[in-house]
Coordinates of C-alpha atoms in Angstrom, one line a residue:
M23 CA 60.8 -15.7 52.9
I24 CA 58.3 -13.0 51.8
D25 CA 61.1 -11.0 50.2
L26 CA 62.3 -14.1 48.4
I27 CA 58.8 -14.8 47.0
A28 CA 58.3 -11.2 46.0
H29 CA 61.6 -10.9 44.3
N30 CA 60.9 -14.1 42.2
L31 CA 57.1 -13.6 41.7
A32 CA 57.5 -13.0 37.9
P33 CA 59.2 -16.4 37.2
I34 CA 56.8 -18.1 39.6
M35 CA 53.9 -16.6 37.7
F36 CA 55.2 -17.7 34.3
L37 CA 55.9 -21.2 35.5
A38 CA 52.4 -21.4 37.1
L39 CA 50.9 -20.4 33.7
I40 CA 52.9 -23.2 31.9
G41 CA 51.6 -25.6 34.6
F42 CA 48.0 -24.5 34.0
L43 CA 48.4 -25.1 30.2
L44 CA 50.1 -28.5 30.6
L45 CA 47.1 -29.6 32.8
G46 CA 44.9 -28.9 29.8
Y47 CA 43.1 -25.9 31.2
P48 CA 41.6 -23.7 28.4
V49 CA 44.2 -21.2 27.3
A50 CA 42.1 -18.0 27.6
F51 CA 40.8 -18.9 31.0
A52 CA 44.3 -20.0 32.2
L53 CA 45.7 -16.6 31.2
A54 CA 42.9 -14.7 32.9
A55 CA 42.8 -16.9 36.1
N56 CA 46.6 -16.8 36.4
G57 CA 46.6 -13.0 36.1
L58 CA 43.9 -12.5 38.6
L59 CA 45.4 -15.0 41.1
F60 CA 48.8 -13.4 41.1
F61 CA 47.3 -9.9 41.2
F62 CA 45.7 -10.9 44.5
I63 CA 49.0 -12.4 45.7
A64 CA 51.0 -9.3 44.7
V65 CA 48.5 -6.9 46.4
E66 CA 48.7 -9.0 49.6
L67 CA 52.6 -9.0 49.4
S68 CA 52.9 -5.3 48.7
P69 CA 52.8 -4.0 52.3
Y70 CA 55.6 -6.5 53.3
S71 CA 58.0 -6.0 50.4
N72 CA 59.6 -3.1 48.6
E73 CA 59.8 -5.3 45.4
I74 CA 56.1 -4.9 44.6
S75 CA 53.7 -2.0 44.6
L76 CA 50.3 -3.1 43.3
S77 CA 46.9 -1.9 44.5
W78 CA 43.3 -2.8 43.7
P79 CA 42.4 0.4 41.8
L80 CA 44.8 -0.8 39.0
L81 CA 42.1 -3.4 38.0
Q82 CA 39.9 -0.5 36.9
T83 CA 42.1 -0.3 33.8
L84 CA 41.0 -3.7 32.6
P85 CA 37.8 -2.6 30.7
G86 CA 39.9 -0.2 28.7
R87 CA 42.5 -2.9 27.9
V88 CA 39.7 -5.2 26.7
L89 CA 38.1 -2.5 24.6
D90 CA 41.5 -1.9 23.0
V91 CA 41.4 -5.5 21.7
M92 CA 37.9 -5.0 20.3
R93 CA 39.0 -1.7 18.5
N94 CA 42.0 -3.4 16.8
E95 CA 41.2 -3.2 13.1
T96 CA 44.2 -5.3 12.1
L97 CA 42.7 -8.4 13.7
L98 CA 39.7 -8.1 11.3
A99 CA 41.9 -9.7 8.7
I100 CA 41.9 -13.0 10.6
P101 CA 38.1 -13.8 10.0
F102 CA 38.3 -12.6 6.4
F103 CA 41.2 -14.8 5.5
T104 CA 39.8 -17.8 7.5
F105 CA 36.5 -17.5 5.6
M106 CA 38.3 -17.3 2.3
G107 CA 40.3 -20.4 3.0
I108 CA 37.4 -22.5 4.1
I109 CA 35.3 -21.5 1.1
L110 CA 38.0 -22.5 -1.3
E111 CA 38.7 -25.7 0.5
K112 CA 35.1 -26.8 0.7
S113 CA 34.3 -25.8 -2.8
G114 CA 36.7 -28.4 -4.2
M115 CA 39.6 -26.1 -5.4
A116 CA 42.2 -28.2 -3.5
E117 CA 40.9 -31.4 -5.0
D118 CA 41.0 -30.0 -8.6
L119 CA 44.5 -28.6 -8.0
L120 CA 45.9 -31.8 -6.6
D121 CA 44.4 -33.9 -9.3
T122 CA 45.6 -31.7 -12.1
V123 CA 49.1 -30.9 -10.8
G124 CA 49.5 -34.6 -9.9
Q125 CA 48.8 -35.6 -13.5
L126 CA 51.2 -32.9 -14.7
F127 CA 54.1 -34.2 -12.6
G128 CA 53.0 -37.9 -12.6
P129 CA 55.5 -39.2 -15.1
V130 CA 58.4 -37.9 -12.9
R131 CA 59.8 -39.8 -10.0
G132 CA 58.5 -38.1 -6.9
G133 CA 56.0 -36.3 -9.1
L134 CA 53.1 -36.7 -6.6
A135 CA 55.3 -35.3 -3.8
F136 CA 56.2 -32.3 -6.1
A137 CA 52.5 -31.8 -6.8
V138 CA 51.8 -31.8 -3.0
I139 CA 54.5 -29.2 -2.4
L140 CA 53.3 -26.9 -5.2
V141 CA 49.7 -27.2 -4.3
G142 CA 50.6 -26.7 -0.6
A143 CA 52.3 -23.4 -1.5
L144 CA 49.3 -22.3 -3.7
L145 CA 46.8 -23.2 -0.9
A146 CA 49.0 -21.3 1.6
A147 CA 48.9 -18.2 -0.6
T148 CA 45.1 -18.5 -0.9
T149 CA 43.9 -19.9 2.4
G150 CA 46.4 -19.2 5.1
V151 CA 44.9 -22.0 7.2
V152 CA 47.0 -25.1 8.1
A153 CA 44.1 -27.4 9.0
A154 CA 42.4 -26.9 5.6
S155 CA 45.6 -27.6 3.7
V156 CA 46.7 -30.7 5.6
I157 CA 43.3 -32.3 5.7
A158 CA 42.5 -31.6 2.1
M159 CA 45.8 -32.9 0.8
G160 CA 45.7 -35.9 3.2
L161 CA 42.3 -37.0 2.0
I162 CA 43.0 -36.6 -1.7
S163 CA 46.7 -37.3 -2.2
L164 CA 47.6 -39.8 0.5
P165 CA 45.5 -42.7 -0.8
I166 CA 47.0 -42.2 -4.3
M167 CA 50.6 -42.1 -2.9
L168 CA 50.0 -45.3 -0.9
R169 CA 48.3 -47.0 -3.9
Y170 CA 51.4 -46.5 -6.1
G171 CA 54.1 -47.5 -3.5
Y172 CA 55.2 -44.2 -1.9
S173 CA 57.1 -44.6 1.4
R174 CA 54.7 -43.9 4.2
P175 CA 57.0 -41.6 6.2
V176 CA 57.8 -39.6 3.0
A177 CA 54.1 -39.4 1.9
T178 CA 52.8 -38.3 5.3
G179 CA 55.8 -36.0 6.0
V180 CA 55.5 -34.1 2.7
I181 CA 51.7 -33.6 3.1
A182 CA 52.0 -32.4 6.7
A183 CA 55.0 -30.1 6.0
S184 CA 53.5 -28.6 2.8
G185 CA 50.3 -27.8 4.8
T186 CA 52.4 -25.8 7.3
L187 CA 53.6 -23.5 4.5
A188 CA 50.3 -21.6 5.3
Q189 CA 52.1 -20.4 8.4
I190 CA 54.9 -18.5 6.6
I191 CA 53.6 -17.7 3.1
P192 CA 51.2 -14.7 3.0
P193 CA 48.4 -14.3 3.9
S194 CA 49.4 -16.2 7.0
L195 CA 47.4 -15.8 10.2
V196 CA 50.6 -16.1 12.2
L197 CA 52.1 -13.1 10.4
I198 CA 49.0 -11.0 11.2
V199 CA 49.2 -11.9 14.9
L200 CA 52.9 -11.3 15.1
A201 CA 52.6 -7.9 13.4
D202 CA 50.0 -6.9 15.9
Q203 CA 52.0 -8.1 18.9
L204 CA 55.3 -6.5 17.7
G205 CA 53.6 -3.2 16.6
R206 CA 54.6 -3.4 13.0
S207 CA 52.7 -3.2 9.7
V208 CA 51.2 -6.5 8.4
G209 CA 52.2 -5.4 4.9
D210 CA 55.8 -5.3 6.0
F211 CA 55.5 -8.7 7.5
Y212 CA 53.9 -10.1 4.3
A213 CA 56.7 -8.6 2.1
G214 CA 59.4 -9.8 4.4
A215 CA 58.0 -13.4 4.6
L216 CA 57.6 -13.9 0.8
I217 CA 61.2 -14.8 -0.1
P218 CA 61.8 -17.0 2.9
G219 CA 58.5 -18.8 2.3
L220 CA 59.3 -19.4 -1.3
M221 CA 62.9 -20.6 -0.4
L222 CA 61.5 -23.0 2.1
T223 CA 59.1 -24.4 -0.6
G224 CA 62.1 -24.8 -2.9
L225 CA 64.1 -26.6 -0.1
Y226 CA 61.2 -29.1 0.2
G227 CA 61.4 -29.7 -3.5
L228 CA 65.2 -30.2 -3.4
Y229 CA 64.7 -32.8 -0.7
I230 CA 62.2 -34.7 -2.8
A231 CA 64.5 -34.4 -5.8
A232 CA 67.4 -35.9 -3.8
L233 CA 65.2 -38.8 -2.8
A234 CA 64.2 -39.3 -6.4
V235 CA 67.8 -39.6 -7.4
F236 CA 69.3 -41.5 -4.5
R237 CA 66.3 -43.4 -3.1
P238 CA 63.9 -43.7 -6.1
E239 CA 62.0 -46.7 -4.6
L240 CA 60.6 -44.3 -2.0
V241 CA 59.0 -41.9 -4.5
P242 CA 58.0 -43.9 -7.7
A243 CA 56.4 -42.3 -10.8
L244 CA 52.8 -42.8 -11.6
P245 CA 52.2 -45.8 -13.9
L246 CA 50.9 -45.2 -17.4
Q247 CA 47.4 -46.5 -16.6
A248 CA 47.0 -44.0 -13.7
R249 CA 47.5 -40.9 -16.0
T250 CA 43.9 -40.0 -16.8
L251 CA 44.7 -36.7 -18.5
K252 CA 46.1 -37.6 -21.9
G253 CA 48.3 -35.5 -24.1
S254 CA 51.7 -33.8 -24.1
P255 CA 52.5 -30.8 -21.9
A256 CA 54.4 -29.3 -24.9
P257 CA 51.4 -27.2 -26.0
L258 CA 51.3 -25.8 -22.4
A259 CA 54.9 -24.6 -22.8
V260 CA 54.0 -22.9 -26.1
L261 CA 51.0 -21.2 -24.4
L262 CA 53.0 -20.1 -21.4
L263 CA 55.7 -18.7 -23.7
L264 CA 53.0 -16.7 -25.6
A265 CA 51.6 -15.4 -22.3
A266 CA 55.1 -14.5 -21.0
G267 CA 55.7 -12.5 -24.2
A268 CA 52.4 -10.7 -23.8
G269 CA 53.3 -10.1 -20.1
W270 CA 56.7 -8.6 -21.1
L271 CA 55.0 -6.2 -23.6
A272 CA 52.5 -5.3 -20.9
Y273 CA 55.3 -4.6 -18.5
W274 CA 57.2 -2.5 -21.0
F275 CA 54.1 -0.4 -21.6
L276 CA 52.9 -0.2 -17.9
S277 CA 56.4 0.7 -16.6
G278 CA 56.1 4.0 -18.4
V279 CA 52.6 4.6 -17.0
L280 CA 52.8 3.3 -13.5
K281 CA 55.5 4.2 -11.0
E282 CA 55.3 0.9 -9.2
G283 CA 53.5 -2.4 -9.5
A284 CA 53.9 -2.7 -13.2
G285 CA 55.3 -6.3 -12.8
I286 CA 52.3 -7.5 -10.8
W287 CA 49.7 -6.1 -13.3
A288 CA 51.7 -7.5 -16.2
A289 CA 51.7 -10.9 -14.7
A290 CA 48.0 -10.7 -14.0
L291 CA 47.3 -9.7 -17.6
A292 CA 49.5 -12.7 -18.8
A293 CA 47.6 -15.1 -16.6
A294 CA 44.2 -13.7 -17.9
L295 CA 45.4 -14.1 -21.5
S296 CA 46.4 -17.7 -21.0
Y297 CA 43.1 -18.5 -19.3
A298 CA 41.1 -16.8 -22.1
L299 CA 43.0 -18.7 -24.8
A300 CA 42.4 -22.0 -23.0
Q301 CA 38.7 -21.3 -22.7
A302 CA 38.5 -20.3 -26.3
D303 CA 40.3 -23.5 -27.3
R304 CA 37.7 -25.6 -25.4
G305 CA 34.7 -23.6 -26.3
L306 CA 35.4 -23.3 -30.1
G307 CA 36.7 -26.9 -30.3
L308 CA 40.0 -25.8 -31.9
N309 CA 42.0 -28.6 -30.1
L310 CA 45.2 -26.6 -30.2
L311 CA 45.9 -27.6 -26.6
S312 CA 46.0 -31.1 -25.2
D313 CA 43.6 -32.1 -22.4
L314 CA 46.4 -31.9 -19.9
A315 CA 47.6 -28.5 -21.0
R316 CA 44.0 -27.1 -21.1
R317 CA 43.2 -28.5 -17.7
V318 CA 46.3 -27.1 -16.1
V319 CA 45.6 -23.6 -17.3
L320 CA 41.9 -23.6 -16.4
V321 CA 42.6 -25.0 -12.9
L322 CA 45.7 -23.0 -12.0
V323 CA 44.8 -19.5 -13.2
P324 CA 41.8 -18.8 -10.9
P325 CA 43.7 -19.3 -7.6
L326 CA 46.6 -17.3 -9.1
A327 CA 44.2 -14.5 -9.9
L328 CA 43.0 -14.5 -6.3
I329 CA 46.6 -14.3 -5.1
F330 CA 47.2 -11.3 -7.4
L331 CA 43.9 -9.7 -6.1
V332 CA 44.8 -10.1 -2.4
L333 CA 48.6 -9.9 -2.1
G334 CA 49.1 -7.7 -5.1
T335 CA 46.8 -4.9 -3.8
I336 CA 48.4 -5.2 -0.3
F337 CA 52.0 -5.0 -1.6
L338 CA 51.2 -2.1 -3.9
G339 CA 49.6 -0.2 -1.0
I340 CA 46.2 -0.1 -2.7
A341 CA 44.5 -2.0 0.1
T342 CA 45.2 -2.7 3.8
P343 CA 45.5 -6.4 4.9
T344 CA 42.0 -6.1 6.3
E345 CA 40.6 -4.8 3.0
G346 CA 42.7 -7.4 1.1
G347 CA 41.1 -10.1 3.2
A348 CA 37.6 -8.8 2.4
M349 CA 38.4 -8.8 -1.3
G350 CA 39.8 -12.3 -1.0
A351 CA 36.6 -13.6 0.8
T352 CA 34.5 -12.0 -1.9
G353 CA 36.7 -13.5 -4.6
A354 CA 36.5 -17.0 -3.0
M355 CA 32.7 -16.8 -3.1
A356 CA 32.9 -15.7 -6.7
L357 CA 35.1 -18.7 -7.6
A358 CA 32.8 -21.1 -5.7
A359 CA 29.8 -19.6 -7.5
A360 CA 31.5 -20.0 -10.8
R361 CA 32.0 -23.7 -10.0
R362 CA 28.3 -23.9 -9.0
R363 CA 29.3 -25.1 -5.6
L364 CA 28.2 -22.1 -3.5
D365 CA 25.1 -23.0 -1.5
V366 CA 23.6 -22.3 1.9
R367 CA 25.3 -25.3 3.5
L368 CA 28.7 -24.2 2.3
L369 CA 28.3 -20.7 3.6
S370 CA 26.9 -21.9 6.9
D371 CA 29.9 -24.3 7.5
A372 CA 32.4 -21.6 6.5
L373 CA 30.7 -19.0 8.8
Q374 CA 30.6 -21.4 11.7
A375 CA 34.3 -22.3 11.4
T376 CA 35.3 -18.7 11.0
T377 CA 33.3 -17.6 14.1
L378 CA 34.8 -20.4 16.2
L379 CA 38.4 -19.4 15.3
S380 CA 37.8 -15.7 15.6
C381 CA 36.2 -16.1 19.1
F382 CA 39.2 -18.4 20.0
V383 CA 41.7 -15.7 19.1
I384 CA 39.7 -12.8 20.8
F385 CA 39.3 -14.7 24.0
I386 CA 43.0 -15.5 24.2
L387 CA 43.8 -11.9 23.5
I388 CA 41.5 -10.8 26.4
G389 CA 43.1 -13.3 28.7
S390 CA 46.6 -12.2 27.7
R391 CA 45.7 -8.6 28.5
I392 CA 44.7 -9.6 32.0
F393 CA 47.8 -11.7 32.4
S394 CA 50.1 -8.9 31.1
L395 CA 48.5 -6.4 33.5
T396 CA 49.7 -8.3 36.5
F397 CA 53.0 -9.5 34.9
Y398 CA 54.1 -6.0 34.0
G399 CA 52.8 -4.7 37.4
I400 CA 55.2 -7.0 39.2
N401 CA 58.1 -5.9 36.9
G402 CA 58.0 -9.2 34.9
H403 CA 59.2 -7.4 31.8
V404 CA 62.3 -6.2 33.7
W405 CA 63.0 -9.8 34.7
V406 CA 62.7 -11.0 31.1
E407 CA 65.0 -8.2 29.8
E408 CA 67.6 -8.9 32.5
L409 CA 67.4 -12.6 31.7
F410 CA 67.9 -12.3 27.9
L411 CA 70.2 -9.3 27.9
G412 CA 72.5 -11.4 30.1
V413 CA 72.8 -14.1 27.5
P414 CA 76.4 -14.1 26.1
G415 CA 76.9 -13.5 22.4
G416 CA 75.0 -10.3 21.9
V417 CA 72.4 -10.4 19.2
L418 CA 73.3 -13.8 17.9
G419 CA 73.2 -15.3 21.4
F420 CA 69.8 -13.7 22.1
L421 CA 68.4 -15.1 18.8
L422 CA 69.8 -18.6 19.6
A423 CA 68.3 -18.5 23.1
V424 CA 64.9 -17.2 21.8
N425 CA 64.7 -19.8 19.0
L426 CA 65.6 -22.6 21.5
L427 CA 62.9 -21.4 23.9
V428 CA 60.2 -21.0 21.2
F429 CA 61.1 -24.4 19.7
I430 CA 60.7 -26.2 23.1
L431 CA 57.5 -24.3 23.9
G432 CA 56.2 -25.2 20.4
C433 CA 56.3 -28.9 21.4
F434 CA 53.7 -28.3 24.0
L435 CA 51.8 -25.0 23.2
D436 CA 49.8 -23.7 20.2
F437 CA 51.3 -20.9 18.1
F438 CA 48.6 -18.5 19.2
E439 CA 49.5 -19.2 22.9
I440 CA 53.2 -18.5 22.2
A441 CA 52.5 -15.4 20.1
F442 CA 50.2 -13.8 22.8
I443 CA 52.2 -14.8 25.9
V444 CA 55.9 -15.0 25.0
V445 CA 56.3 -12.6 22.0
P446 CA 55.2 -9.4 23.9
L447 CA 57.8 -10.2 26.5
L448 CA 60.6 -10.6 24.0
A449 CA 59.9 -7.5 21.8
P450 CA 61.4 -4.9 24.3
V451 CA 64.6 -7.0 24.6
A452 CA 64.9 -7.2 20.8
S453 CA 64.3 -3.5 20.5
A454 CA 67.0 -2.8 23.1
L455 CA 69.5 -4.9 21.1
G456 CA 68.7 -2.9 18.0
I457 CA 67.1 -5.9 16.2
D458 CA 64.7 -5.1 13.3
L459 CA 61.3 -6.3 14.6
V460 CA 60.1 -7.4 11.2
W461 CA 63.2 -9.6 10.8
F462 CA 62.7 -10.9 14.3
G463 CA 59.1 -11.6 13.7
I464 CA 59.8 -13.6 10.5
I465 CA 62.4 -15.7 12.4
L466 CA 59.8 -16.4 15.1
A467 CA 57.1 -17.2 12.5
M468 CA 59.4 -19.8 10.9
N469 CA 60.1 -21.3 14.3
L470 CA 56.4 -21.3 15.2
Q471 CA 55.9 -23.2 11.9
T472 CA 57.9 -26.1 13.3
S473 CA 55.4 -26.3 16.3
F474 CA 52.9 -27.8 13.9
L475 CA 55.3 -30.7 13.2
T476 CA 57.0 -31.3 16.6
P477 CA 55.5 -34.1 18.8
P478 CA 53.7 -34.6 21.0
F479 CA 51.3 -31.7 20.3
G480 CA 52.1 -30.9 16.7
F481 CA 48.7 -30.0 15.2
A482 CA 49.7 -30.9 11.6
L483 CA 50.5 -34.4 13.0
F484 CA 47.1 -34.6 14.6
Y485 CA 45.4 -33.5 11.3
M486 CA 47.5 -36.1 9.4
R487 CA 46.6 -38.8 11.9
S488 CA 42.9 -38.0 11.6
V489 CA 42.9 -38.6 7.8
A490 CA 45.6 -41.4 7.5
P491 CA 44.2 -44.9 7.6
A492 CA 45.4 -46.6 10.8
Q493 CA 44.2 -50.1 9.8
P494 CA 44.6 -52.1 6.5
Y495 CA 42.0 -51.2 3.9
A496 CA 40.9 -52.4 0.5
D497 CA 41.9 -49.9 -2.3
K498 CA 38.9 -48.8 -4.4
V499 CA 40.8 -48.7 -7.7
T500 CA 43.1 -51.7 -7.6
G501 CA 41.2 -53.9 -5.1
R502 CA 44.4 -54.7 -3.2
T503 CA 44.7 -54.6 0.6
I504 CA 46.9 -51.7 1.6
A505 CA 48.6 -51.5 5.0
G506 CA 47.7 -48.7 7.3
V507 CA 49.9 -45.9 8.5
S508 CA 51.2 -45.9 12.0
T509 CA 51.7 -42.9 14.2
A510 CA 55.4 -43.6 14.4
Q511 CA 55.7 -43.4 10.6
I512 CA 53.9 -40.0 10.6
Y513 CA 56.4 -38.7 13.3
R514 CA 59.4 -40.1 11.4
G515 CA 58.2 -38.5 8.2
A516 CA 57.8 -35.1 9.9
A517 CA 61.4 -35.3 11.4
S518 CA 63.1 -34.7 8.0
F519 CA 61.0 -31.6 7.3
I520 CA 61.6 -30.2 10.8
V521 CA 65.4 -30.4 10.0
L522 CA 64.7 -28.5 6.8
Q523 CA 62.8 -25.8 8.6
L524 CA 65.6 -25.4 11.2
V525 CA 68.0 -25.0 8.3
M526 CA 65.8 -22.3 6.8
I527 CA 65.6 -20.5 10.2
A528 CA 69.4 -20.5 10.4
V529 CA 69.6 -19.1 6.8
V530 CA 67.2 -16.2 7.6
T531 CA 69.1 -15.5 10.8
M532 CA 72.4 -15.4 9.1
F533 CA 71.1 -13.4 6.1
P534 CA 68.7 -10.7 7.3
G535 CA 68.8 -9.1 3.9
L536 CA 66.3 -11.8 2.8
V537 CA 63.7 -10.1 4.9
I538 CA 64.7 -6.4 5.3
S539 CA 66.7 -5.5 2.2
E540 CA 64.0 -3.0 1.1
R541 CA 63.5 -1.4 4.5
P542 CA 65.2 1.9 5.3
P543 CA 67.5 2.0 8.3
P544 CA 65.9 3.1 11.6
V545 CA 66.4 6.7 12.6
D546 CA 67.9 7.3 16.0
P547 CA 66.1 10.2 17.6
A548 CA 69.4 11.1 19.5
T549 CA 71.0 11.9 16.1
I550 CA 68.3 14.4 15.0
E551 CA 69.5 18.0 15.2
I552 CA 67.1 20.9 15.0
I553 CA 68.7 24.2 14.1
I554 CA 66.8 27.4 15.0
P555 CA 68.1 30.5 13.0
E556 CA 69.5 33.3 15.2
Q557 CA 67.8 36.6 15.1
A558 CA 69.2 40.1 15.2
P559 CA 68.1 42.5 18.0
G560 CA 65.5 44.1 15.7
G561 CA 63.9 40.7 15.0
E562 CA 65.6 40.1 11.6
S563 CA 67.1 36.7 11.0
L564 CA 70.9 36.7 10.7
D565 CA 70.8 34.1 7.9
G566 CA 68.2 35.9 5.7
V567 CA 65.3 33.7 6.7
P568 CA 62.3 35.9 7.8
P569 CA 61.2 35.3 11.4
P570 CA 57.9 33.6 12.1
P571 CA 54.9 35.9 12.4
S572 CA 54.1 37.2 15.9
F573 CA 50.5 36.9 17.3
D574 CA 51.0 39.2 20.3

């Protein structure tokens, strides 16, 4: 009996951890308590079984493992990006973006849904925080969508799904954590996730476009009286063409000066030019632009500039992700100050929320170090490798099994918990199969994104439920009584977007070039050959290369 328990102690330990978490025990303490409990069990079983060889002195390595967490500079990016996102959300940037883009797309069927998707992508690229995106868009857009006859499942689904884009579009907190757990560069993860993230955004847009064509009653256009920003968007097109021409000239000039990054700097100059022209048109009273065109430029350019500042410097290698996050936090405060919305209360709320999230992450990491000490000590990693290497189908079979496992766990666990518990166990197996860990991490990130939408514990669903009216209410604009939104409608709306995310996971799995096309192939150390030139008896090299100096 003892041999049977010792042989299967690793799976018993993993199942016990899942049991702790399902009981609602705090994650960090569940990890630490589970690790210490099974360490005690393993030490007691060691004299009676050849399967385990743990002893109490091994616990002396715990302080060093905890200090390693505290020394990890990569994790500093998490509080910086969190602070940046909260400052932007509380300073009203999301509200201005949704109002302006909603007016721009309002005359089109599904225009409000298109606006939510576009703003969700912009907020993802500037905040990286799902809660901020979903709550902001739910509070601002959902009442308008319900007021003008949008389907409740479509409205809630598109808001919740667009908010989860913050999980895959840089600067995502998930990508930072996965890069740390898989031992790869955050910059590589950001570059690898950019195309899949934009493709997923486009897939959301195609779904809404299909509804606008085949089910137009679900996504009506804004009525004329609801379009508060007057004027044609045609002047905006002229301004954008002018800015694009200036950007092309800048690119032509900079490409001869800069070896790389000319495109990003040219785009930044084009955006700055369009913003300056719109400001001049308003300040000088030229009225060359309509109210709609001017508002679009003045509202969209500042967050785009922040994206260039943060992601552009990271992609060009000018700044590390941690330094980019620090610049982003500074830029967010500058934008809030420019809007005259930066005050002590805003800073206090942002700092409090950032501290809470950072402490949450650090405590989970410390707990996971205690758990992994015991799990690796009882050869749990060997059990995991044998389990997944035995899956038929090679690499494809492994990826299917891992995606199924992560998808199921995502219905019950938070993405931080999965990233800190499961991913370190899967990384050695992926490496043994020759899988590029950046590609593997992006697939996992997109799978973890679905965990925000899968019931019963999808956090985006919780955020959506917290802002969606559950009971009928009187609309402030029309005075009509509007029915509330049921939880079943929220879940039904999320289901369509879960399917779209699974489709995108399959696309990234089948076409790894979307992620790793720019990465050089890995070098196998076994293929490296070092040739040492032969020497003649007198010390002269036979191939004409002088021998190294002697220090005898």
